mmCIF file of C-alpha atoms in Angstrom:
data_model
loop_
_atom_site.group_PDB
_atom_site.id
_atom_site.type_symbol
_atom_site.label_atom_id
_atom_site.label_comp_id
_atom_site.label_asym_id
_atom_site.label_seq_id
_atom_site.Cartn_x
_atom_site.Cartn_y
_atom_site.Cartn_z
ATOM 1 C CA MET A 1 47.863 134.668 -80.443
ATOM 2 C CA LYS A 2 45.921 137.862 -80.861
ATOM 3 C CA ILE A 3 47.544 141.231 -80.218
ATOM 4 C CA LEU A 4 45.419 144.363 -80.007
ATOM 5 C CA ALA A 5 46.989 147.737 -80.882
ATOM 6 C CA VAL A 6 44.979 150.571 -79.342
ATOM 7 C CA CYS A 7 45.051 154.316 -79.962
ATOM 8 C CA GLY A 8 42.552 157.092 -79.477
ATOM 9 C CA MET A 9 40.875 156.874 -82.880
ATOM 10 C CA GLY A 10 42.053 153.473 -84.136
ATOM 11 C CA ILE A 11 43.129 154.852 -87.499
ATOM 12 C CA GLY A 12 46.499 156.519 -87.076
ATOM 13 C CA THR A 13 49.011 155.616 -84.462
ATOM 14 C CA SER A 14 47.462 152.200 -83.831
ATOM 15 C CA VAL A 15 48.072 151.307 -87.489
ATOM 16 C CA LEU A 16 51.717 152.326 -87.046
ATOM 17 C CA LEU A 17 51.831 150.310 -83.828
ATOM 18 C CA LYS A 18 50.219 147.366 -85.627
ATOM 19 C CA SER A 19 52.971 147.410 -88.248
ATOM 20 C CA ASN A 20 55.695 147.420 -85.597
ATOM 21 C CA ALA A 21 53.903 144.741 -83.549
ATOM 22 C CA GLU A 22 53.641 142.484 -86.621
ATOM 23 C CA ARG A 23 57.358 142.935 -87.255
ATOM 24 C CA ALA A 24 58.136 142.282 -83.578
ATOM 25 C CA ALA A 25 55.998 139.140 -83.557
ATOM 26 C CA ARG A 26 57.819 137.815 -86.629
ATOM 27 C CA GLU A 27 61.194 138.537 -85.006
ATOM 28 C CA LEU A 28 60.058 136.719 -81.854
ATOM 29 C CA GLY A 29 58.739 133.755 -83.830
ATOM 30 C CA LEU A 30 55.173 134.305 -82.638
ATOM 31 C CA ASP A 31 52.162 133.181 -84.643
ATOM 32 C CA ALA A 32 50.256 136.402 -84.065
ATOM 33 C CA ASP A 33 47.300 138.234 -85.532
ATOM 34 C CA VAL A 34 47.498 141.961 -84.818
ATOM 35 C CA GLU A 35 44.308 144.018 -84.886
ATOM 36 C CA VAL A 36 43.702 147.700 -84.244
ATOM 37 C CA ALA A 37 41.051 149.322 -82.087
ATOM 38 C CA ASP A 38 40.093 152.765 -80.854
ATOM 39 C CA ILE A 39 39.688 153.511 -77.177
ATOM 40 C CA GLY A 40 35.908 153.144 -77.452
ATOM 41 C CA THR A 41 35.952 149.592 -78.821
ATOM 42 C CA ALA A 42 39.152 148.346 -77.209
ATOM 43 C CA ARG A 43 37.498 146.970 -74.078
ATOM 44 C CA GLY A 44 35.250 144.648 -76.108
ATOM 45 C CA ALA A 45 37.992 143.736 -78.576
ATOM 46 C CA ALA A 46 40.330 142.897 -75.700
ATOM 47 C CA ALA A 47 37.987 140.089 -74.627
ATOM 48 C CA THR A 48 39.516 137.890 -77.336
ATOM 49 C CA ALA A 49 43.058 139.320 -77.203
ATOM 50 C CA ASP A 50 46.090 137.822 -75.517
ATOM 51 C CA VAL A 51 48.010 141.106 -75.260
ATOM 52 C CA VAL A 52 47.029 144.772 -75.621
ATOM 53 C CA LEU A 53 49.581 147.364 -76.764
ATOM 54 C CA THR A 54 48.825 151.033 -76.137
ATOM 55 C CA SER A 55 50.098 154.312 -74.657
ATOM 56 C CA GLY A 56 50.348 155.000 -70.933
ATOM 57 C CA GLU A 57 47.511 157.495 -71.088
ATOM 58 C CA LEU A 58 45.133 155.056 -72.778
ATOM 59 C CA ALA A 59 46.234 152.158 -70.574
ATOM 60 C CA ALA A 60 44.993 154.135 -67.583
ATOM 61 C CA GLU A 61 41.643 154.694 -69.331
ATOM 62 C CA LEU A 62 41.328 151.015 -70.257
ATOM 63 C CA GLY A 63 41.988 149.804 -66.727
ATOM 64 C CA ASP A 64 42.026 146.079 -66.002
ATOM 65 C CA LEU A 65 41.159 144.096 -69.129
ATOM 66 C CA GLY A 66 42.056 140.670 -67.804
ATOM 67 C CA VAL A 67 44.970 140.415 -70.253
ATOM 68 C CA PRO A 68 48.414 142.018 -70.160
ATOM 69 C CA VAL A 69 48.292 145.683 -71.191
ATOM 70 C CA VAL A 70 51.713 146.732 -72.445
ATOM 71 C CA VAL A 71 52.515 150.434 -72.387
ATOM 72 C CA ILE A 72 54.499 151.548 -75.419
ATOM 73 C CA ASP A 73 56.176 154.928 -74.942
ATOM 74 C CA ASN A 74 57.286 155.363 -78.558
ATOM 75 C CA PHE A 75 55.085 153.656 -81.162
ATOM 76 C CA VAL A 76 57.762 154.055 -83.883
ATOM 77 C CA ASP A 77 60.506 152.394 -81.818
ATOM 78 C CA GLY A 78 60.522 148.824 -83.113
ATOM 79 C CA THR A 79 63.038 147.718 -80.505
ATOM 80 C CA GLU A 80 60.835 148.942 -77.664
ATOM 81 C CA VAL A 81 57.782 147.205 -79.146
ATOM 82 C CA ARG A 82 59.700 143.926 -79.613
ATOM 83 C CA ASP A 83 61.293 143.971 -76.158
ATOM 84 C CA LYS A 84 58.077 144.804 -74.318
ATOM 85 C CA LEU A 85 56.050 142.296 -76.343
ATOM 86 C CA ALA A 86 58.643 139.622 -75.538
ATOM 87 C CA SER A 87 58.397 140.417 -71.832
ATOM 88 C CA ALA A 88 54.598 140.243 -71.956
ATOM 89 C CA VAL A 89 54.418 136.873 -73.691
ATOM 90 C CA ASN A 90 57.274 135.305 -71.761
ATOM 91 C CA GLY A 91 55.925 136.412 -68.399
#
């Protein structure tokens, strides 16, 4: 599965989110590839993603992408990332 981590610039917090999403995917036993994107390229990158992880503010900007958009309140909270990713992939 492909997970897309989105932040405003695609170079800072999304990289941190990517790291936590990779760890969460391993803990959940998911075969996942996590990529990062900025808000400007996220819509196109989401076309091939199964799940998008981002902040509430950016989720509102992204709108409907046709895939689950998971709002992460604290990008450094590995438990939050794991629990919300699990909910997204398990329906």
